[in-house]
Coordinates of C-alpha atoms in Angstrom, one line a residue:
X1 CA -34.0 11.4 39.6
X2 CA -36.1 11.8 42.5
X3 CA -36.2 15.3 44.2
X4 CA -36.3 15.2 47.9
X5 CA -38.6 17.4 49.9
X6 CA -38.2 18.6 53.6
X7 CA -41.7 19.7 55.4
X8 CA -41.1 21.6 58.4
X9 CA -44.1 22.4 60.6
X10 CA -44.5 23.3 64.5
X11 CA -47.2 21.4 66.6
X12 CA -48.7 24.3 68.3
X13 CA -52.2 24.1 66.9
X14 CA -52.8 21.4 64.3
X15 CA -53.1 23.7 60.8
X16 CA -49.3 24.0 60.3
X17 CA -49.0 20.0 60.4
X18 CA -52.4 19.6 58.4
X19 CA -50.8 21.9 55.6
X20 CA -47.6 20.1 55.6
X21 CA -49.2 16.9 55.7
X22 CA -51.0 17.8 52.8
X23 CA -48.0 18.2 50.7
X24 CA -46.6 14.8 51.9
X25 CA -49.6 13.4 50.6
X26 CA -49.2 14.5 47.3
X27 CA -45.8 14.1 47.0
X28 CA -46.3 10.2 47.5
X29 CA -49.1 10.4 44.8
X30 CA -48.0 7.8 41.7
X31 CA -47.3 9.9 39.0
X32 CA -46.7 7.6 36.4
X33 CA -43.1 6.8 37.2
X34 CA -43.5 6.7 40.6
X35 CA -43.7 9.1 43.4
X36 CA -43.6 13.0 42.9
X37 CA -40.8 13.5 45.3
X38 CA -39.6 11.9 48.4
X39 CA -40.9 14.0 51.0
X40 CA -40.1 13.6 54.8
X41 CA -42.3 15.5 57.1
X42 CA -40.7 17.0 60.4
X43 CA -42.5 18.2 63.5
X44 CA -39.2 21.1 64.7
X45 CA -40.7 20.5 68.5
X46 CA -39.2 16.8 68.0
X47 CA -35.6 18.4 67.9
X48 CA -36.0 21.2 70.7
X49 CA -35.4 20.7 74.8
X50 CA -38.5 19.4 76.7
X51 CA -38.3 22.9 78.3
X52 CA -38.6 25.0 74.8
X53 CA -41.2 22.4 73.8
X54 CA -43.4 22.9 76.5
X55 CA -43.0 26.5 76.4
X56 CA -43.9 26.8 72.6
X57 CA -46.7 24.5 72.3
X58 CA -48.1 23.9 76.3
X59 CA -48.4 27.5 76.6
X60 CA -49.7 28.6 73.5
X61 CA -52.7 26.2 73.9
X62 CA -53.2 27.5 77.4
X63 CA -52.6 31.0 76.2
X64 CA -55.3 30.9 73.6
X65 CA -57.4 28.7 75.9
X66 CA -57.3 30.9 79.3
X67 CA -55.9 34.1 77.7
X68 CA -57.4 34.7 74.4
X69 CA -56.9 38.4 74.9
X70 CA -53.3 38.6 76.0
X71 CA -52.5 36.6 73.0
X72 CA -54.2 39.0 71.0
X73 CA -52.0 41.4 72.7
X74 CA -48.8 39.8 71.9
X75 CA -49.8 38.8 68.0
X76 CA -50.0 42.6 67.0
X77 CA -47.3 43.4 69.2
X78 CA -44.2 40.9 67.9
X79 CA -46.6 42.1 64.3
X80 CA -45.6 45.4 64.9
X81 CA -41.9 45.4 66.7
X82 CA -38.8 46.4 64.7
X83 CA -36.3 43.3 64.0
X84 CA -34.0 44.6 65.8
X85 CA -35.5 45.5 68.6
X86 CA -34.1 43.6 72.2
X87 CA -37.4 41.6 72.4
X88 CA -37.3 40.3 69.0
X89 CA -33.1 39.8 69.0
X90 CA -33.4 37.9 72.4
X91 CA -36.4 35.6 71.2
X92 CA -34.2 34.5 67.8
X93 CA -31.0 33.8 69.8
X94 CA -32.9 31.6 72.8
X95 CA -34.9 29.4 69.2
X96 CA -31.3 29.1 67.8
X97 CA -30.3 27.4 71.2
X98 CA -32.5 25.1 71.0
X99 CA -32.5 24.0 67.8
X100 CA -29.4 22.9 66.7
X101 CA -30.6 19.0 66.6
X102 CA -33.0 20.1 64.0
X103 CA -30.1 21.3 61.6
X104 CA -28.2 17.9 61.9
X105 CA -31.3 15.9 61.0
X106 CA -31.0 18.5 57.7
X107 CA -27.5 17.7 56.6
X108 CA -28.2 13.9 57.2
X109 CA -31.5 14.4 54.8
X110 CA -30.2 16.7 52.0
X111 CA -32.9 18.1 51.0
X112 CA -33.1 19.4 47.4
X113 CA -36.1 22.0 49.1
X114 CA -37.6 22.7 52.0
X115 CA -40.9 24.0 52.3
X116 CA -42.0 25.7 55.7
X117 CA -45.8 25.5 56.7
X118 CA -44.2 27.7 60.4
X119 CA -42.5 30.8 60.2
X120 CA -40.3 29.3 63.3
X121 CA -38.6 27.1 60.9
X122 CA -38.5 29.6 58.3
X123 CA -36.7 32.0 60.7
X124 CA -34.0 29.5 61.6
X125 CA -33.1 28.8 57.9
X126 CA -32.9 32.3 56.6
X127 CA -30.2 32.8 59.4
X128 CA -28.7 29.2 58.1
X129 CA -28.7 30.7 54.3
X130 CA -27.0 34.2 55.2
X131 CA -24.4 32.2 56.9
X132 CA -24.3 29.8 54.4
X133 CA -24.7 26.8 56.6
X134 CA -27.3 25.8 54.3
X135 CA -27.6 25.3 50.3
X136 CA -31.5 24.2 49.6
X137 CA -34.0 26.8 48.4
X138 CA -36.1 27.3 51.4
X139 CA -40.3 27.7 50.5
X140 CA -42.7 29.3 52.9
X141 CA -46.3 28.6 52.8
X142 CA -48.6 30.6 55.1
X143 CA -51.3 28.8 56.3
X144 CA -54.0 31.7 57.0
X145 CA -55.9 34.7 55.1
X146 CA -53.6 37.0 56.9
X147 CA -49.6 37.9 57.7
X148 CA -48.1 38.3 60.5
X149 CA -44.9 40.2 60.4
X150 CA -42.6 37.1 61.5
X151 CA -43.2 34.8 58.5
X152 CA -41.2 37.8 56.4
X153 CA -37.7 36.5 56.3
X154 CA -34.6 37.3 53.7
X155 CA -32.6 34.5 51.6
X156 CA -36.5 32.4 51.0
X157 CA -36.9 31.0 48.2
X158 CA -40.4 31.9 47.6
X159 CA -44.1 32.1 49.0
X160 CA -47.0 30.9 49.1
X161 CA -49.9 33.1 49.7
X162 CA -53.8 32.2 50.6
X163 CA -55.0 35.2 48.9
X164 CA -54.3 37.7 46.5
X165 CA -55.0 40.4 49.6
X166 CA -52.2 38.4 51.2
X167 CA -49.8 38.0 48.3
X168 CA -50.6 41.8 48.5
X169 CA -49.1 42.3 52.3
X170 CA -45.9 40.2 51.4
X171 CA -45.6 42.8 49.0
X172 CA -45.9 45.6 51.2
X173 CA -43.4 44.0 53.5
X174 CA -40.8 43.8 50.7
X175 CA -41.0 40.4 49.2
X176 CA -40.6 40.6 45.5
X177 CA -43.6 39.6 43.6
X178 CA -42.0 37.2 41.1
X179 CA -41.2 35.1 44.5
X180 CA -45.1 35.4 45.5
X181 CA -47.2 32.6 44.6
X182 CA -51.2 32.9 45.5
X183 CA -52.1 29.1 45.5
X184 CA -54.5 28.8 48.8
X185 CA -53.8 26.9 51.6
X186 CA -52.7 23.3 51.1
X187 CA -55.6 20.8 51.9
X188 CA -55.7 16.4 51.6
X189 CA -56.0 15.3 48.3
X190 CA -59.6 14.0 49.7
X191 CA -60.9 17.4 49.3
X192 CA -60.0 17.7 45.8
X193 CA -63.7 15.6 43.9
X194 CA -66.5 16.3 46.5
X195 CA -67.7 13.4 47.8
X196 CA -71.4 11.7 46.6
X197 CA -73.9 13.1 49.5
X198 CA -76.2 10.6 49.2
X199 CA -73.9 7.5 49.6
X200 CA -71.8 9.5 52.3
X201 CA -74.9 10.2 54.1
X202 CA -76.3 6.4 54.0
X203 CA -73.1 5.4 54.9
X204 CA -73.5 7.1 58.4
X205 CA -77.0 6.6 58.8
X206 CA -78.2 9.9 57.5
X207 CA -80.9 10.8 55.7
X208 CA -79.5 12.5 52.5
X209 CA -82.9 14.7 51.9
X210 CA -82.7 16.2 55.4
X211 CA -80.9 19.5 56.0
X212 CA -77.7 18.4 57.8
X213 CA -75.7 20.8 60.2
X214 CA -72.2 19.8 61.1
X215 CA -71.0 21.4 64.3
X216 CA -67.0 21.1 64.6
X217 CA -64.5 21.6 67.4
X218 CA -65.2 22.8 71.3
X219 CA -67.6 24.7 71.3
X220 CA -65.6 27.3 73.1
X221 CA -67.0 30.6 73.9
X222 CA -70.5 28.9 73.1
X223 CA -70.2 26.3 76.1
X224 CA -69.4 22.4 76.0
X225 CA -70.5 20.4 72.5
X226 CA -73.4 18.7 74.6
X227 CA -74.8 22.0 75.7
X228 CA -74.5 23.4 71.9
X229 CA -75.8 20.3 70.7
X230 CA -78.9 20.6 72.9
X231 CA -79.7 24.2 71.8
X232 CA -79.7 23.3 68.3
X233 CA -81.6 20.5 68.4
X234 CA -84.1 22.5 70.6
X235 CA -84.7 24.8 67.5
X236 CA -87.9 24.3 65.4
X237 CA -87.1 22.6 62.0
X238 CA -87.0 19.2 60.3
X239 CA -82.9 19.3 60.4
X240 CA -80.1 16.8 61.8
X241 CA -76.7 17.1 63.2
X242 CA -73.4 15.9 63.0
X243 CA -71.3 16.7 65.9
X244 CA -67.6 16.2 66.1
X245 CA -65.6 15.9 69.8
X246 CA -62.1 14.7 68.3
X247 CA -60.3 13.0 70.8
X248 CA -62.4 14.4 73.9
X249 CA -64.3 11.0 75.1
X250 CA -66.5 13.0 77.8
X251 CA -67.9 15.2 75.4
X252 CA -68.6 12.4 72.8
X253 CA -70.1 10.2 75.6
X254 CA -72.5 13.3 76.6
X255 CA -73.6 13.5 72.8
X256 CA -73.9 10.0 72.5
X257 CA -76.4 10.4 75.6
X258 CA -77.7 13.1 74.5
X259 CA -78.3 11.4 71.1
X260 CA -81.0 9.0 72.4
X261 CA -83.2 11.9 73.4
X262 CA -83.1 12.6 69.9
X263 CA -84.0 9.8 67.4
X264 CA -82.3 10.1 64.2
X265 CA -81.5 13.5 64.7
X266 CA -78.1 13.3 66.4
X267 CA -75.0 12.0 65.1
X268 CA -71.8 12.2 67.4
X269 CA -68.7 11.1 66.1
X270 CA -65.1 10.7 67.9
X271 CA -62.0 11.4 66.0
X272 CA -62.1 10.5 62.4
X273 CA -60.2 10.7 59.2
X274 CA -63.1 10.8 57.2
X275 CA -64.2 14.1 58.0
X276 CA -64.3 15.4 54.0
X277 CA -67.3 12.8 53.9
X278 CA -69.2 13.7 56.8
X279 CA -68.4 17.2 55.2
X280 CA -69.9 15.8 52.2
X281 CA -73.1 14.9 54.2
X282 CA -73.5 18.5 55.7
X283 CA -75.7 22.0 54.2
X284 CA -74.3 24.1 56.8
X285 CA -70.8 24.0 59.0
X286 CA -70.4 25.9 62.9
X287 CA -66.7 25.7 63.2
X288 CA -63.3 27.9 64.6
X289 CA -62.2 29.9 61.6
X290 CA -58.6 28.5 61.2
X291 CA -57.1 28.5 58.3
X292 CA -57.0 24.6 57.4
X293 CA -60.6 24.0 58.6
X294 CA -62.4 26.8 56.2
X295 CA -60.2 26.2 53.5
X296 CA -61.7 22.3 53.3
X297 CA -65.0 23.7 54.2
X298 CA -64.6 26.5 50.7
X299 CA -63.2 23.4 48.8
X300 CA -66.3 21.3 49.4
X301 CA -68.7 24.6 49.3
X302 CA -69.8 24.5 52.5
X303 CA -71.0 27.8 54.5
X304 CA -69.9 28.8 57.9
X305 CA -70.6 30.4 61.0
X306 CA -67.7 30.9 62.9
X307 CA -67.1 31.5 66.5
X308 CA -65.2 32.1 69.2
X309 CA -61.9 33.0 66.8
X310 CA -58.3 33.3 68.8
X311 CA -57.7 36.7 68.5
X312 CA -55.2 37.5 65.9
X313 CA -55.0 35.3 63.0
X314 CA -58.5 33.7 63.6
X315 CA -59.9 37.0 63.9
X316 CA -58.2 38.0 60.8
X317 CA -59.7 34.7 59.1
X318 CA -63.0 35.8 60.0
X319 CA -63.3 38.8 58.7
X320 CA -62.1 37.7 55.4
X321 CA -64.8 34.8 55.4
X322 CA -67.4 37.3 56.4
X323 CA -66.1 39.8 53.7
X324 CA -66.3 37.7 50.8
X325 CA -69.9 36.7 52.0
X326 CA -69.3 32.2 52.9
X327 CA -69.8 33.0 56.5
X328 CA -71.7 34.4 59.7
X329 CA -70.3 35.1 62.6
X330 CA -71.4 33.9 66.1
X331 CA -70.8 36.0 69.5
X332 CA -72.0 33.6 72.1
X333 CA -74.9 31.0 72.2
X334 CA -77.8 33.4 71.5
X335 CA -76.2 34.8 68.6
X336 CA -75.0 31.4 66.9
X337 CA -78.9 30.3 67.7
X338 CA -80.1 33.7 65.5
X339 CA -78.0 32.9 62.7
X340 CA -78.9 28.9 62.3
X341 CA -82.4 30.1 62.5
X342 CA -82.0 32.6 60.1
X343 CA -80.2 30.1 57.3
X344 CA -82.4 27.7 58.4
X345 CA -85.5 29.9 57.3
X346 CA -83.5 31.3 54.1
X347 CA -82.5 28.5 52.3
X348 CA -82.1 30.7 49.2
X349 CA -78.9 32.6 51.1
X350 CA -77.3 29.3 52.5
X351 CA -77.0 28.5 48.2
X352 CA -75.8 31.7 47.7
X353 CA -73.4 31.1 50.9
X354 CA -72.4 27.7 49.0
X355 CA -71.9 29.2 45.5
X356 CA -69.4 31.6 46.9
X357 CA -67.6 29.3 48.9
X358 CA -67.4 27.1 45.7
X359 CA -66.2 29.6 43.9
X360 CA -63.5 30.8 46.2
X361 CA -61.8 26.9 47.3
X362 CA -58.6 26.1 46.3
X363 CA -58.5 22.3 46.3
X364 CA -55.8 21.6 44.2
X365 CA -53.4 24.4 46.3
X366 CA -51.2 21.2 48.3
X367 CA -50.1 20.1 44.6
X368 CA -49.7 23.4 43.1
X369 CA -47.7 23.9 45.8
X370 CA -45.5 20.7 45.1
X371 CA -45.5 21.7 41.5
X372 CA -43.9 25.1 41.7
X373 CA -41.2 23.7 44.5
X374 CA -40.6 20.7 42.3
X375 CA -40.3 23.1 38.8

């Protein structure tokens, strides 16, 4: 009989819907008698008021956007207050309020698990379980190289851990370790056979032979895409680069302008669902450290500098990527120039960068995952 799984993510910031996604994808994977599992993938902002919604996904992106600091701030400090205390018992009751469509949609499912990829959901199910509203084993998987205090929640089933460091903290916060499981972070089932460079890089009108930098997300900290785009392409060297914009259509029509100054040096690209093979295409990635992004970048090898990190769980990201030597780290614009020069003139240390980051990816971690939920 087929097992039915319930993915539970929050849209503020995409990693915790990437992650569950990932899951869903394997679980609809033919597996010789047919799907894995049925799995049904919720966002829990679809069941909440407009005005709980807009609080917990509008003004976390402003927050990190405008405020980077006071949400540093507030990570270590809900990280560090007691349970009990009136800050933390006040935030649980006002999520319970506005929640209670998302336990209907539950009981109409029936899940035989649930796996969590946001501690939000995870929270309102250990309080279901203790009260026994709720029969299911309930799964967490933590979707960074760090933990925060508020994915730690009684009655869970079991965990999923990036890291051995992290399955480490869960430890140290009293999760027993026959419940820990140190998998990585679940990624697409793309990312699992790297892609063939050369006919990825024809494919977009690359030249496979050429050193290929892929510069992802907005630039933030470092100024807009175009202006980044500019500086690179300024610096001496026979390279070429791959700029993403996602969905921002005045960015990508400024690199697409800016592309023409550049012959066959420039590629801009809008949002795509082929990132893996422009990934494939690419010696050297300048990205955001968040969880989901440098986990497919380790899975395919790739070597990073990061930049402008949201302080807290980015920050915490970045250190561990610097730590185990598959990325630099990139202040402001000068810096991030110093550090592409630097590889650029060392291609002996972006290999060593690339076997380490081989070495550590977890490709497989979405269906090991599945597997131990499903076992």
């Amino acid at each position: 009989m087929t097992k039915k799984i319930l993915l539970l993510s929050v849209s503020a910031g995409a990693g915790h819907m990437r992650a569950a996604q990932a899951i869903e994808a394997y679980a609809a994977r033919d597996g010789g008698g047919g799907p894995a599992a049925l799995a049904l993938h919720l966002d829990v902002m679809d069941f909440v008021t407009p005005a709980f919604r807009k609080l917990y996904t509008d003004f976390y992106i402003k927050l990190v956007n405008k405020a980077p600091a006071l949400w540093g701030y507030l990570y270590h400090a809900t990280h560090d207050a007691p349970r009990d205390s009136s800050m933390q018992r006040l935030r649980r009751a006002v999520e319970r309020l506005n929640t209670r469509a998302l336990m209907t949609q539950i009981a109409a499912f029936q899940p035989d698990a649930i796996i969590c990829t946001h501690f939000l959901p995870a929270e309102l199910l250990s309080r279901a379980l203790r009260q026994h509203q709720l029969a299911c084993p309930v799964w967490v998987q933590v979707t960074d190289f760090d933990l925060h205090r508020m994915w730690v929640h009684e009655q869970m089933e079991g965990y999923f851990a990036a890291t051995d460091e992290v399955a480490f903290r869960m430890r140290h916060e009293g999760i027993p370790a026959e419940r820990i499981h140190v998998t990585g972070i679940p990624i697409m089932p793309a990312f699992a056979q790297l892609p063939e460079r050369v006919q990825c890089a024809q494919a977009f009108g690359l030249d496979p032979r050429r050193t290929t930098i892929l510069l992802m997300g907005g630039g933030a900290g470092l100024g807009s895409l175009e202006t980044v785009a500019a500086r690179l392409l300024a610096l001496p060297g026979d390279f070429q680069l791959i700029v993403l914009a996602g969905k921002n259509a005045a960015a990508l029509a400024a690199l697409q302008a800016l592309a023409g100054q550049y012959p066959g040096r420039l590629l801009a690209q809008g949002f795509t669902s082929e990132v893996e093979r422009l990934m494939a295409c690419a010696d050297l990635v300048i990205t955001k450290p968040g969880g989901l992004t440098t986990s497919e970048c380790l899975a395919l090898g790739l070597p990073m500098i990061v930049n402008s990190p949201i302080p807290g769980q980015e920050e915490r990201n970045a250190d561990y990527l610097l730590e185990q030597g598959v990325a630099l780290k990139a202040f402001d614009a000068v810096t991030l120039e110093y550090r592409v020069r630097l590889l650029l003139d060392h291609p002996e240390q972006l290999q060593a960068m690339r076997a380490k980051a081989l070495a550590l990816g977890r490709p497989r971690a979405a269906l090991e995952v599945l597997a131990q939920v499903l076992a």
